[in-house]
Amino acid sequence: MAASMMSWRLSVSLRCGQSASFQQLDIFARVLAQPHLTQLHITRGARRTCKAAPWLSKRTVDHKLNEEVLTTESKEFLKNVAIERFKERMANSPLKDAPAERHQWTPKSLRTGVLAIKLGVIPQWTKDGHRFTCTLLQVLDNHVVRYIPPEEFSKYPSFKKKWRKNIFGSLVVGALSTDPFKFSKGYNNLCAKVGLPPKRKLTRFLVTPDAAVEPGTPLKATHFKVGDYVDCQAKTIGHGFQGVVKRWGFKGGPASHGTTKWHRRTGNIGGGRNKAAVWKGRKMPGHMGMEWRTLKALKIWRINTKYNVLYVMGQNVPGPVHCYVRVMDSRTLFRRKERIQRPPHMPTFYPEDVDEPLPEEIFDEEMFKFTEPSITFTDKKDK
Amino acid sequence: MAALGNRVAALGRIRLLRSSVFIQCRYSNTLPEATVEKHRKSKLAQDPEESETESLVAPRDYKYVYPEFLPDPKPQYRDRIREKLEHEDMFRRRTVLKIPEFYVGSILAVLVSDPYAPGKKNRFVGICINRSGHGLRSQFTLRNVVDGQGMEITYELYNPTIQGIEVLKLEKRLDPHLFYLRDALPEYSTIPFDFEPVPHPPGATIPVNPVKVKLRPRPWHERWERQDLQGLQDLELPERFYERAREVAKPWEKYDLMKQYRESINDDDAAKIMGYVYKKIQELEKTKER
């Protein structure tokens, strides 16, 4: 506050044409030197930024020097030692202690999601012969890395203003265990605290405190039930800077009949008469794709428990094949009553809950299984 | 000179860097296939995937007998687990429905359950003019002329509404597709619905039908003279059509090894897939004998 007041005063004095006195400048400098008095607004470039947030610890380490020194044998030896050490740590994970308290699911509770990888699209059929396409999402080596309770999380710099305070905690989920040699000490320690090898990708889900999962817990495809509806969030394929025809589907101009330099142009962009301006939101050329997009309320038709694959309705889950997809319970008000009747696993699926191990393939009731005989139709009158 | 060389090298490096950045920009938040594969079998993973047992070596012609098991050659769509799960579904379907060996040019009869047909069934007989698609999407097209009207039906090979596929005459033609039958005289694609099946002894070589088709005069659906088709009689066109065809032709493409590599599954991959198919099909046959 003080800093902003000072800067305001300074700017006023400068604007009035007066030279800022030495005393004023000195105070300003002193205020700036005290970080708790200043409010830093961190901006990270454009909307589609590839840069990591500055408050995150640096991920990778440059090992070029070591590479020259170490022989291939010693490298392998070190790698094996690292793997063994991490396996020891796995034994010391917080899960060793008594399990955390578990709560009942309520319509207000928000569970964590998983970080899946998109595998591709295949056709499937329903029992009445209707064809539809499914996207396969593999939940590969997912673990809960950290849980931050709501009171603490609402003080974080990454906490967005639009979220209601003291309601949602943050749950960090990591996917794909990696070689700790490639990553920095700080990054490795994020996972090592909970007895895990470093994860290639981390993501954060908002959760309510009753749905908090203990760090170190593995998340599988069985986190969801068949018949659930999920939201899939991912980054779309980038197309770079594109014109108006590709980006917005404008018609462009004719190809011939004396047309010169008017084949793929946008035409008039301003209004007429009194408007005399280009209105906001006008569709224009620009960067296309590579943005976070969410596809909502997709049904899970089938789950493969061996490979941890979710068969999700639709062929338009954002992103290319092998992209990361955040899969979470649908927050739409879609099929709310069904959800209440059939609550999800809370906070996640534990194999200890079930007496018998789950079958390899779990199907939706309406779905055609390929081991069934061919579909035949009968007259309704016959029934 | 040396300084200039260094500068050129530096420029090259910048260009390389730029290209890598470009790839990242197009597919951000995405992993290359090799990395995903590495993580699936990584020792650090919670439960790494077991390495597969060695598959058998399939006979050479399996690539042509079961072409639908070869995946889409576009590298950006390929994934080992997706292909595997798809193949498992296909074999499950094959335990229920007998999908026979057939080629473009074979005469087939297909029985489909149809909610709108009388008796809720529909049988169609025709000559197979095309096979396309990969995996569960694979499909074939049958053509026939019924009451003077040409009819084509495209069936999905693994659609569960198909009740039976019967090969009435097993043979090949000279071309990879027979779309030109659309412009041919109707006698070439007229097949009676009570066509008697021609027996084919198992293990015998598949005969190639060397018939040359006579087309109706132009206009046609496509410029057939520009395609390298063997099963056509003389088209009886003026010389200018052939001249233009020669101008447009790309005779060098058959020497373009990279193009062939890009647009097809390479022999190593195909051998791996076909070995798996061979193993599965032998298992299928054993269960049927019991």
XYZ file of C-alpha atoms in Angstrom:
673
model
C 0.000 0.000 0.000
C 2.725 2.358 1.040
C 4.653 1.545 -2.083
C 1.717 2.276 -4.336
C 1.123 5.558 -2.525
C 4.739 6.498 -2.965
C 4.791 5.646 -6.605
C 1.591 7.597 -7.100
C 3.098 10.630 -5.414
C 6.257 10.272 -7.425
C 4.383 10.022 -10.668
C 2.257 13.034 -9.760
C 5.275 15.097 -9.012
C 6.946 14.028 -12.230
C 3.835 14.733 -14.243
C 3.561 18.235 -12.797
C 6.914 19.029 -14.210
C 8.569 19.271 -10.788
C 11.759 17.398 -10.343
C 11.434 14.729 -7.652
C 13.432 15.738 -4.645
C 16.305 13.601 -3.519
C 14.457 12.813 -0.294
C 11.439 11.490 -2.158
C 13.530 9.246 -4.367
C 15.368 7.935 -1.365
C 12.134 6.951 0.378
C 10.872 5.316 -2.789
C 14.023 3.266 -3.121
C 13.822 2.189 0.487
C 10.203 1.085 0.104
C 11.017 -0.914 -2.976
C 13.772 -2.654 -1.097
C 11.199 -4.106 1.314
C 9.436 -6.869 -0.594
C 6.578 -7.306 1.854
C 5.485 -3.745 1.200
C 5.309 -4.027 -2.557
C 2.688 -5.863 -4.520
C 4.315 -7.540 -7.480
C 2.035 -8.304 -10.341
C 3.683 -11.151 -12.187
C 2.798 -11.321 -15.838
C 4.085 -14.186 -17.905
C 3.884 -13.102 -21.497
C 0.936 -13.933 -23.694
C -2.052 -16.208 -23.259
C -0.255 -19.203 -24.717
C 2.989 -19.188 -22.808
C 5.436 -22.075 -22.726
C 7.430 -20.620 -19.835
C 7.068 -22.208 -16.434
C 5.831 -19.993 -13.619
C 8.735 -18.275 -11.845
C 7.727 -19.570 -8.412
C 8.158 -23.191 -9.498
C 11.532 -24.732 -8.779
C 13.695 -25.367 -11.813
C 12.985 -28.794 -13.257
C 15.857 -30.050 -15.327
C 19.614 -30.125 -14.837
C 22.233 -29.806 -17.532
C 24.491 -32.825 -17.200
C 26.832 -32.065 -20.067
C 29.887 -31.844 -17.793
C 29.133 -35.125 -16.069
C 28.524 -36.840 -19.350
C 32.100 -36.287 -20.390
C 33.469 -37.551 -17.078
C 31.301 -40.615 -16.551
C 31.653 -43.803 -18.536
C 28.579 -45.658 -19.698
C 29.144 -48.384 -17.106
C 29.322 -45.965 -14.208
C 26.258 -44.164 -15.533
C 24.279 -47.395 -15.487
C 25.589 -48.226 -12.028
C 24.488 -44.855 -10.697
C 21.115 -45.238 -12.325
C 20.557 -48.600 -10.663
C 21.630 -47.205 -7.306
C 19.162 -44.345 -7.741
C 16.350 -46.729 -8.581
C 17.097 -48.883 -5.518
C 17.238 -45.839 -3.277
C 13.891 -44.665 -4.560
C 12.410 -48.086 -4.020
C 13.574 -47.926 -0.410
C 11.906 -44.574 -0.112
C 8.708 -46.029 -1.496
C 8.662 -48.305 1.549
C 8.917 -45.226 3.791
C 6.021 -43.439 2.185
C 3.368 -41.800 4.390
C 0.969 -44.580 3.366
C 2.757 -46.853 5.831
C 0.971 -45.186 8.737
C -2.662 -45.740 9.554
C -4.949 -44.804 6.631
C -6.524 -41.382 6.686
C -10.129 -40.889 7.659
C -12.593 -41.423 4.806
C -15.784 -39.514 4.214
C -19.088 -40.118 2.482
C -19.646 -38.565 -0.915
C -22.048 -35.626 -0.972
C -23.206 -33.650 -4.037
C -21.052 -30.752 -2.865
C -17.819 -32.724 -2.580
C -15.305 -32.409 -5.393
C -12.966 -35.318 -6.033
C -9.548 -35.242 -7.656
C -9.036 -36.097 -11.315
C -6.340 -38.067 -13.093
C -3.702 -37.121 -15.642
C -4.176 -39.416 -18.618
C -2.539 -39.775 -22.018
C -4.615 -39.798 -25.180
C -4.073 -42.948 -27.260
C -6.429 -42.522 -30.187
C -9.965 -43.067 -31.380
C -11.749 -46.344 -32.246
C -15.345 -47.229 -33.146
C -17.577 -49.199 -30.786
C -21.211 -50.343 -30.960
C -24.194 -50.401 -28.612
C -26.430 -53.442 -28.157
C -29.011 -52.010 -30.565
C -26.435 -51.746 -33.342
C -25.712 -48.031 -33.021
C -22.122 -47.091 -33.869
C -20.215 -44.476 -31.932
C -16.583 -43.476 -31.507
C -14.569 -43.686 -28.310
C -11.366 -41.928 -27.302
C -8.910 -44.098 -25.394
C -7.191 -42.430 -22.436
C -4.462 -44.263 -20.554
C -3.895 -43.438 -16.886
C -0.192 -44.144 -16.755
C 1.619 -44.291 -13.421
C -0.338 -41.579 -11.592
C 0.343 -40.696 -7.960
C -0.847 -38.072 -5.531
C 2.153 -35.894 -4.759
C 0.842 -33.284 -2.365
C -2.282 -32.024 -0.658
C -2.664 -28.420 0.476
C -5.659 -27.718 2.748
C -8.004 -24.839 1.782
C -6.918 -22.371 4.472
C -3.321 -22.603 3.356
C -4.072 -22.798 -0.335
C -6.102 -19.585 -0.387
C -2.950 -17.684 0.586
C -0.941 -19.064 -2.328
C 0.117 -16.695 -5.147
C -1.343 -19.153 -7.625
C -4.763 -18.977 -5.969
C -7.127 -17.300 -8.388
C -9.359 -14.492 -7.241
C -12.444 -16.037 -8.787
C -12.281 -19.109 -6.542
C -14.136 -18.933 -3.275
C -11.736 -18.858 -0.346
C -11.391 -21.621 2.230
C -13.500 -24.119 0.267
C -11.169 -25.843 -2.172
C -7.854 -27.399 -1.313
C -5.241 -28.195 -3.915
C -4.204 -31.734 -4.777
C -1.101 -32.194 -6.923
C -1.095 -35.292 -9.110
C 2.003 -36.483 -10.952
C 2.243 -38.805 -13.932
C 5.121 -40.880 -15.333
C 7.964 -41.673 -12.935
C 11.282 -40.614 -14.424
C 14.997 -40.850 -14.062
C 15.988 -38.592 -11.110
C 19.323 -37.801 -12.798
C 17.697 -35.556 -15.326
C 16.006 -33.347 -12.780
C 17.160 -30.800 -10.216
C 17.416 -31.490 -6.535
C 14.525 -29.211 -5.691
C 12.247 -30.887 -8.188
C 13.251 -34.382 -7.094
C 12.538 -33.517 -3.470
C 8.933 -32.574 -4.279
C 8.205 -36.239 -4.872
C 10.886 -37.708 -2.625
C 9.112 -36.265 0.444
C 6.252 -38.683 -0.144
C 8.475 -41.568 -1.202
C 8.082 -41.309 -4.949
C 10.500 -41.007 -7.846
C 10.245 -37.650 -9.643
C 7.293 -37.275 -11.959
C 7.591 -36.060 -15.525
C 4.372 -34.079 -15.333
C 2.599 -32.486 -12.400
C -0.877 -31.057 -12.385
C -3.196 -29.613 -9.793
C -6.833 -30.360 -9.093
C -9.164 -28.457 -6.824
C -10.659 -30.736 -4.181
C -12.890 -30.304 -1.175
C -11.285 -31.373 2.123
C -13.523 -34.444 2.426
C -12.147 -35.748 -0.890
C -8.470 -35.237 -0.036
C -6.272 -38.219 -0.877
C -3.187 -39.087 1.099
C 0.055 -38.228 -0.766
C 1.783 -41.249 -2.246
C -1.486 -42.976 -3.211
C -1.536 -44.379 -6.752
C -4.467 -43.326 -8.958
C -5.751 -45.820 -11.519
C -8.362 -45.867 -14.239
C -10.701 -47.430 -11.676
C -10.830 -44.033 -9.955
C -13.913 -43.670 -12.170
C -16.843 -46.017 -12.618
C -18.239 -47.150 -15.941
C -21.230 -44.940 -16.730
C -19.724 -41.857 -15.064
C -19.567 -38.563 -16.895
C -16.206 -36.792 -17.042
C -14.711 -33.526 -18.269
C -11.558 -33.808 -20.397
C -9.199 -30.842 -20.411
C -6.176 -30.580 -22.698
C -4.214 -28.275 -24.960
C -5.439 -28.252 -28.535
C -3.219 -28.799 -31.564
C -1.378 -25.620 -32.514
C -1.719 -24.225 -36.025
C 0.426 -21.079 -35.648
C -0.593 -17.731 -37.093
C -3.499 -18.383 -39.412
C -5.663 -16.348 -41.728
C -9.330 -15.774 -41.411
C -10.411 -18.605 -43.728
C -8.762 -21.367 -41.710
C -9.211 -19.802 -38.291
C -12.843 -18.740 -38.493
C -14.129 -20.460 -41.627
C -14.698 -17.263 -43.627
C -15.544 -17.726 -47.247
C -12.761 -15.623 -48.783
C -13.145 -14.380 -52.315
C -13.641 -15.965 -55.705
C -10.752 -17.834 -57.308
C -11.064 -16.272 -60.760
C -13.201 -13.827 -62.794
C -10.659 -11.033 -62.574
C -10.009 -11.347 -58.859
C -6.639 -9.982 -57.821
C -5.244 -10.323 -54.304
C -8.702 -11.037 -52.872
C -8.868 -14.811 -52.472
C -8.658 -15.373 -48.720
C -9.303 -11.933 -47.263
C -11.695 -10.944 -44.507
C -13.508 -7.962 -46.056
C -14.870 -5.082 -44.040
C -14.027 -5.080 -40.346
C -15.680 -1.882 -39.151
C -19.274 -0.755 -38.799
C -20.801 2.053 -40.781
C -22.401 5.389 -40.015
C -21.928 6.402 -36.383
C -20.128 3.311 -35.146
C -16.824 4.332 -36.711
C -14.846 1.677 -34.902
C -13.760 -1.936 -34.973
C -15.820 -3.633 -32.310
C -14.244 -5.891 -29.728
C -14.336 -9.596 -30.464
C -14.071 -9.089 -34.231
C -12.896 -12.293 -35.900
C -9.477 -11.601 -37.351
C -6.300 -13.464 -38.323
C -4.131 -14.587 -35.431
C -2.679 -17.494 -33.514
C -4.821 -20.596 -33.777
C -4.888 -23.566 -31.441
C -2.574 -24.605 -28.596
C -5.082 -23.410 -26.028
C -6.585 -25.117 -23.016
C -9.981 -26.471 -23.899
C -12.444 -28.607 -21.970
C -14.868 -31.118 -23.392
C -17.641 -31.658 -20.894
C -19.866 -34.513 -19.764
C -18.367 -37.426 -21.698
C -19.627 -40.847 -20.744
C -17.174 -43.575 -19.754
C -18.294 -46.630 -21.710
C -15.652 -49.127 -20.803
C -12.567 -49.519 -18.592
C -9.575 -51.763 -19.163
C -8.060 -52.460 -15.744
C -4.959 -54.225 -17.088
C -3.640 -51.293 -19.114
C -5.628 -48.646 -17.172
C -7.455 -47.385 -20.229
C -10.663 -45.351 -20.175
C -12.984 -45.540 -23.188
C -14.532 -42.091 -23.265
C -17.371 -41.056 -25.576
C -16.465 -38.840 -28.520
C -13.760 -38.390 -31.094
C -12.999 -34.745 -30.295
C -11.104 -34.783 -27.010
C -8.691 -31.847 -27.469
C -5.062 -32.379 -28.406
C -3.083 -34.767 -30.593
C -2.351 -38.420 -29.815
C -0.038 -38.839 -26.781
C -0.972 -35.526 -25.229
C -1.716 -35.126 -21.540
C -5.412 -34.938 -20.715
C -6.817 -33.886 -17.363
C -9.798 -36.140 -16.701
C -12.090 -35.176 -13.830
C -15.642 -35.697 -12.627
C -18.031 -33.646 -14.685
C -18.997 -30.424 -12.948
C -21.986 -29.926 -15.200
C -25.409 -30.478 -13.686
C -25.848 -33.378 -16.067
C -27.572 -36.526 -14.674
C -27.375 -35.282 -11.104
C -29.985 -37.672 -9.736
C -28.188 -40.700 -11.161
C -24.983 -39.513 -9.560
C -26.615 -39.257 -6.142
C -28.032 -42.756 -6.468
C -24.691 -44.174 -7.571
C -21.960 -42.214 -5.750
C -18.361 -42.486 -6.956
C -15.437 -44.051 -5.077
C -14.483 -41.719 -2.255
C -11.838 -40.276 -2.228
C -10.500 -42.743 -4.802
C -10.668 -46.473 -5.522
C -8.717 -48.668 -3.113
C -8.189 -52.318 -4.152
C -8.682 -53.319 -0.497
C -12.343 -52.286 -0.711
C -13.216 -55.121 -3.056
C -13.151 -58.802 -2.083
C -12.398 -60.136 -5.545
C -10.021 -58.449 -7.977
C -11.803 -56.486 -10.680
C -12.222 -58.112 -14.113
C -9.874 -57.063 -16.877
C -12.622 -55.387 -18.887
C -15.573 -53.543 -17.392
C -18.373 -52.677 -19.832
C -21.368 -50.415 -19.732
C -24.712 -52.227 -19.760
C -25.759 -50.783 -23.102
C -22.481 -51.594 -24.805
C -21.967 -54.453 -27.248
C -19.268 -56.866 -26.132
C -17.481 -58.527 -29.022
C -17.807 -61.961 -27.408
C -21.603 -61.758 -27.717
C -23.410 -63.201 -30.758
C -24.354 -60.897 -33.639
C -27.154 -58.409 -33.070
C -30.592 -59.470 -34.293
C -33.751 -57.387 -34.318
C -37.212 -58.688 -33.453
C -40.660 -57.257 -34.028
C -42.071 -55.387 -31.062
C -45.414 -57.082 -31.746
C -43.839 -60.506 -31.223
C -42.832 -59.567 -27.702
C 37.101 -17.783 -44.596
C 37.211 -19.636 -41.299
C 35.210 -16.885 -39.613
C 32.613 -17.075 -42.354
C 32.404 -20.833 -41.918
C 31.796 -20.404 -38.201
C 29.063 -17.902 -38.872
C 27.365 -20.254 -41.292
C 27.584 -23.057 -38.730
C 26.051 -20.779 -36.086
C 23.220 -19.880 -38.456
C 22.590 -23.557 -39.041
C 22.369 -24.140 -35.317
C 19.860 -21.344 -34.922
C 17.755 -22.798 -37.713
C 17.853 -26.227 -36.056
C 16.818 -24.704 -32.759
C 13.977 -22.869 -34.425
C 12.684 -26.015 -36.055
C 12.642 -27.861 -32.731
C 10.820 -24.959 -31.108
C 8.280 -25.036 -33.914
C 7.520 -28.696 -33.273
C 7.048 -27.983 -29.595
C 4.664 -25.167 -30.405
C 2.513 -27.340 -32.634
C 2.220 -30.177 -30.143
C 2.740 -28.705 -26.696
C 1.885 -30.738 -23.620
C 2.510 -33.847 -25.718
C 5.019 -36.683 -25.583
C 6.699 -38.504 -28.457
C 5.635 -42.120 -28.833
C 9.068 -43.453 -27.848
C 8.911 -41.655 -24.486
C 5.485 -43.080 -23.704
C 6.775 -46.548 -24.585
C 9.779 -46.058 -22.287
C 7.543 -45.101 -19.393
C 5.249 -48.069 -19.898
C 8.139 -50.467 -19.330
C 10.129 -48.310 -16.893
C 11.468 -49.980 -13.768
C 10.488 -46.904 -11.782
C 6.805 -47.269 -12.628
C 4.354 -48.627 -10.058
C 3.540 -51.748 -12.089
C 5.517 -51.811 -15.330
C 4.151 -53.639 -18.319
C 5.463 -57.147 -18.825
C 7.609 -57.697 -21.867
C 5.826 -59.704 -24.520
C 6.623 -63.275 -25.332
C 8.176 -63.849 -28.707
C 5.630 -64.057 -31.456
C 5.665 -66.605 -34.260
C 6.777 -65.977 -37.810
C 3.693 -65.762 -39.990
C 3.551 -67.014 -43.585
C 4.382 -64.320 -46.126
C 0.918 -63.914 -47.598
C -0.692 -63.063 -44.219
C -0.200 -59.394 -45.025
C -2.642 -59.820 -47.902
C -4.998 -62.338 -46.270
C -5.595 -60.188 -43.155
C -4.885 -56.644 -44.381
C -7.220 -55.075 -41.805
C -4.790 -55.893 -38.989
C -2.180 -53.517 -40.405
C -2.596 -50.136 -38.683
C -2.855 -46.726 -40.271
C 0.705 -45.908 -41.424
C 0.427 -42.262 -40.363
C 2.931 -42.028 -37.481
C 0.962 -39.359 -35.622
C -1.968 -41.761 -35.132
C -0.045 -44.872 -34.101
C 0.036 -46.277 -30.602
C 0.978 -49.795 -29.557
C -1.576 -50.239 -26.771
C -4.442 -48.827 -28.833
C -3.587 -51.206 -31.681
C -3.383 -54.113 -29.257
C -6.745 -53.418 -27.648
C -8.278 -52.986 -31.093
C -6.817 -56.316 -32.251
C -8.172 -58.063 -29.161
C -11.671 -56.810 -29.979
C -11.253 -58.021 -33.557
C -10.248 -61.513 -32.460
C -13.158 -61.639 -30.023
C -15.484 -60.880 -32.901
C -13.797 -63.558 -34.992
C -14.601 -66.174 -32.328
C -18.308 -65.476 -32.948
C -18.414 -64.681 -36.669
C -16.428 -66.452 -39.341
C -14.784 -63.755 -41.452
C -13.457 -65.557 -44.527
C -10.504 -64.717 -46.726
C -11.527 -62.583 -49.703
C -10.046 -60.090 -52.124
C -11.094 -57.305 -54.441
C -12.872 -59.104 -57.271
C -14.298 -61.932 -55.137
C -18.056 -62.497 -55.161
C -19.599 -62.315 -51.665
C -22.968 -62.721 -50.001
C -23.575 -60.754 -46.803
C -26.440 -61.317 -44.375
C -27.198 -58.313 -42.176
C -29.845 -57.747 -39.536
C -31.865 -54.720 -40.545
C -34.687 -53.327 -38.395
C -36.524 -51.947 -41.443
C -36.336 -54.985 -43.738
C -39.130 -57.582 -43.891
C -38.060 -60.485 -41.711
C -35.526 -58.122 -40.080
C -32.803 -59.516 -42.324
C -31.211 -58.454 -45.569
C -29.044 -60.536 -47.869
C -26.985 -58.877 -50.566
C -24.811 -60.500 -53.196
C -22.194 -58.600 -55.124
C -18.666 -58.271 -56.355
C -16.181 -56.730 -53.923
C -14.902 -53.554 -55.573
C -12.882 -52.098 -52.688
C -11.388 -52.879 -49.298
C -10.306 -50.007 -47.047
C -9.807 -48.863 -43.483
C -7.704 -50.188 -40.635
C -8.585 -52.149 -37.516
C -12.178 -51.913 -36.342
C -12.853 -49.305 -39.028
C -12.059 -51.653 -41.899
C -14.753 -51.948 -44.535
C -15.507 -53.410 -47.943
C -17.847 -52.427 -50.763
C -20.080 -54.795 -52.751
C -21.522 -53.900 -56.160
C -24.362 -55.465 -58.110
C -26.864 -54.429 -60.765
C -30.441 -55.155 -59.676
C -33.247 -54.595 -62.210
C -30.908 -52.497 -64.338
C -29.992 -50.256 -61.402
C -26.409 -50.288 -60.098
C -26.226 -50.762 -56.315
C -23.283 -50.505 -53.969
C -23.282 -51.255 -50.256
C -20.351 -50.576 -47.952
C -20.167 -52.893 -44.944
C -18.002 -52.540 -41.884
C -16.166 -55.807 -41.403
C -16.547 -55.818 -37.603
C -20.049 -54.362 -37.370
C -21.991 -56.590 -34.946
C -25.151 -56.444 -37.087
C -23.477 -58.632 -39.711
C -24.784 -62.172 -39.302
C -22.693 -63.892 -41.936
C -20.223 -63.346 -44.757
C -20.090 -66.042 -47.439
C -17.568 -66.176 -50.262
C -19.327 -67.448 -53.380
C -16.340 -67.193 -55.671
C -12.815 -66.605 -54.414
C -10.674 -64.857 -56.983
C -8.520 -61.782 -57.550
C -8.542 -59.143 -60.267
C -5.749 -57.261 -61.987
C -6.322 -54.007 -60.098
C -6.312 -52.925 -56.414
C -9.867 -51.569 -56.790
C -12.693 -51.932 -59.307
C -14.361 -48.529 -59.123
C -14.357 -48.443 -62.929
C -17.197 -50.962 -62.938
C -19.446 -47.942 -62.318
C -18.699 -46.789 -65.865
C -18.624 -50.258 -67.393
C -21.377 -52.134 -69.179
C -23.805 -53.589 -66.613
C -23.010 -57.186 -67.558
C -19.643 -56.927 -65.771
C -21.217 -56.308 -62.360
C -24.492 -58.184 -62.650
C -24.583 -61.158 -60.331
C -27.750 -63.203 -59.710
C -28.796 -63.459 -56.071
C -28.952 -67.239 -56.401
C -25.337 -67.438 -57.560
C -24.096 -70.946 -56.850
C -20.929 -71.037 -54.738
C -17.807 -72.092 -56.624
C -15.835 -74.498 -54.416
C -12.258 -73.554 -53.605
C -10.041 -76.342 -52.208
C -8.169 -75.160 -49.083
C -4.518 -74.413 -49.712
C -4.939 -73.921 -53.460
C -3.577 -70.737 -55.033
C -6.149 -67.988 -55.540
C -6.889 -67.626 -59.263
C -6.512 -64.199 -60.887
C -9.357 -63.325 -63.241
C -7.701 -61.691 -66.296
C -10.956 -60.263 -67.684
C -10.632 -56.896 -69.426
C -13.625 -54.633 -68.877
C -15.234 -52.591 -71.631
C -16.359 -49.140 -70.537
C -19.307 -47.163 -71.808
C -18.427 -44.015 -73.785
C -17.664 -40.852 -71.821
C -18.715 -38.998 -69.564
C -17.213 -41.059 -66.710
C -16.906 -40.680 -62.946
C -13.126 -40.414 -63.150
C -10.466 -40.005 -65.831
C -9.610 -43.675 -66.018
C -7.032 -43.127 -68.773
C -4.845 -41.281 -66.281
C -4.717 -44.203 -63.851
C -2.453 -47.164 -64.405
C -5.236 -49.781 -64.644
C -4.687 -53.237 -66.089
C -8.240 -54.555 -66.216
C -9.553 -52.179 -68.877
C -10.016 -52.693 -72.610
C -8.882 -50.020 -75.065
C -10.702 -46.840 -74.052
C -11.086 -45.580 -77.652
C -10.321 -41.957 -76.784
C -8.848 -39.289 -79.071
C -5.067 -38.942 -78.890
C -5.193 -35.644 -76.905
C -6.507 -37.505 -73.812
C -3.487 -39.809 -73.762
C -1.133 -36.897 -74.365
C -2.543 -35.058 -71.379
C -2.341 -38.241 -69.290
C 1.342 -38.533 -70.176
C 1.918 -34.923 -69.141
C 0.228 -35.381 -65.777
C 1.748 -38.791 -65.029
C 4.319 -39.110 -62.243
C 6.393 -42.110 -63.362
C 9.164 -41.300 -60.865
C 6.986 -42.029 -57.848
C 7.602 -45.750 -58.072
C 11.283 -45.036 -57.368
C 10.499 -42.793 -54.372
C 11.492 -45.084 -51.533
C 10.749 -42.533 -48.818
C 7.210 -42.076 -50.117
C 6.609 -45.803 -50.053
C 8.088 -46.001 -46.551
C 5.858 -43.207 -45.307
C 2.677 -44.542 -46.842
C 2.966 -48.159 -45.781
C 3.772 -50.204 -42.694
C 7.397 -51.284 -43.023
C 8.293 -54.991 -43.243
C 9.656 -55.274 -39.683
C 6.529 -53.813 -38.107
C 4.274 -55.819 -40.393
C 6.137 -59.031 -39.539
C 5.718 -58.333 -35.822
C 1.998 -57.665 -36.165
C 1.408 -60.600 -38.466
C 3.285 -62.947 -36.134
C 0.840 -61.967 -33.390
C -2.097 -62.430 -35.780
C -0.811 -65.848 -36.823
C -0.527 -66.956 -33.197
C -4.025 -65.735 -32.368
C -5.592 -67.331 -35.425
C -3.997 -70.681 -34.651
C -5.466 -70.459 -31.140
C -8.865 -69.670 -32.683
C -8.732 -72.676 -34.961
C -7.771 -74.954 -32.068
C -10.742 -73.830 -29.989
C -13.076 -74.374 -32.948
C -11.821 -77.942 -33.466
C -12.751 -78.780 -29.889
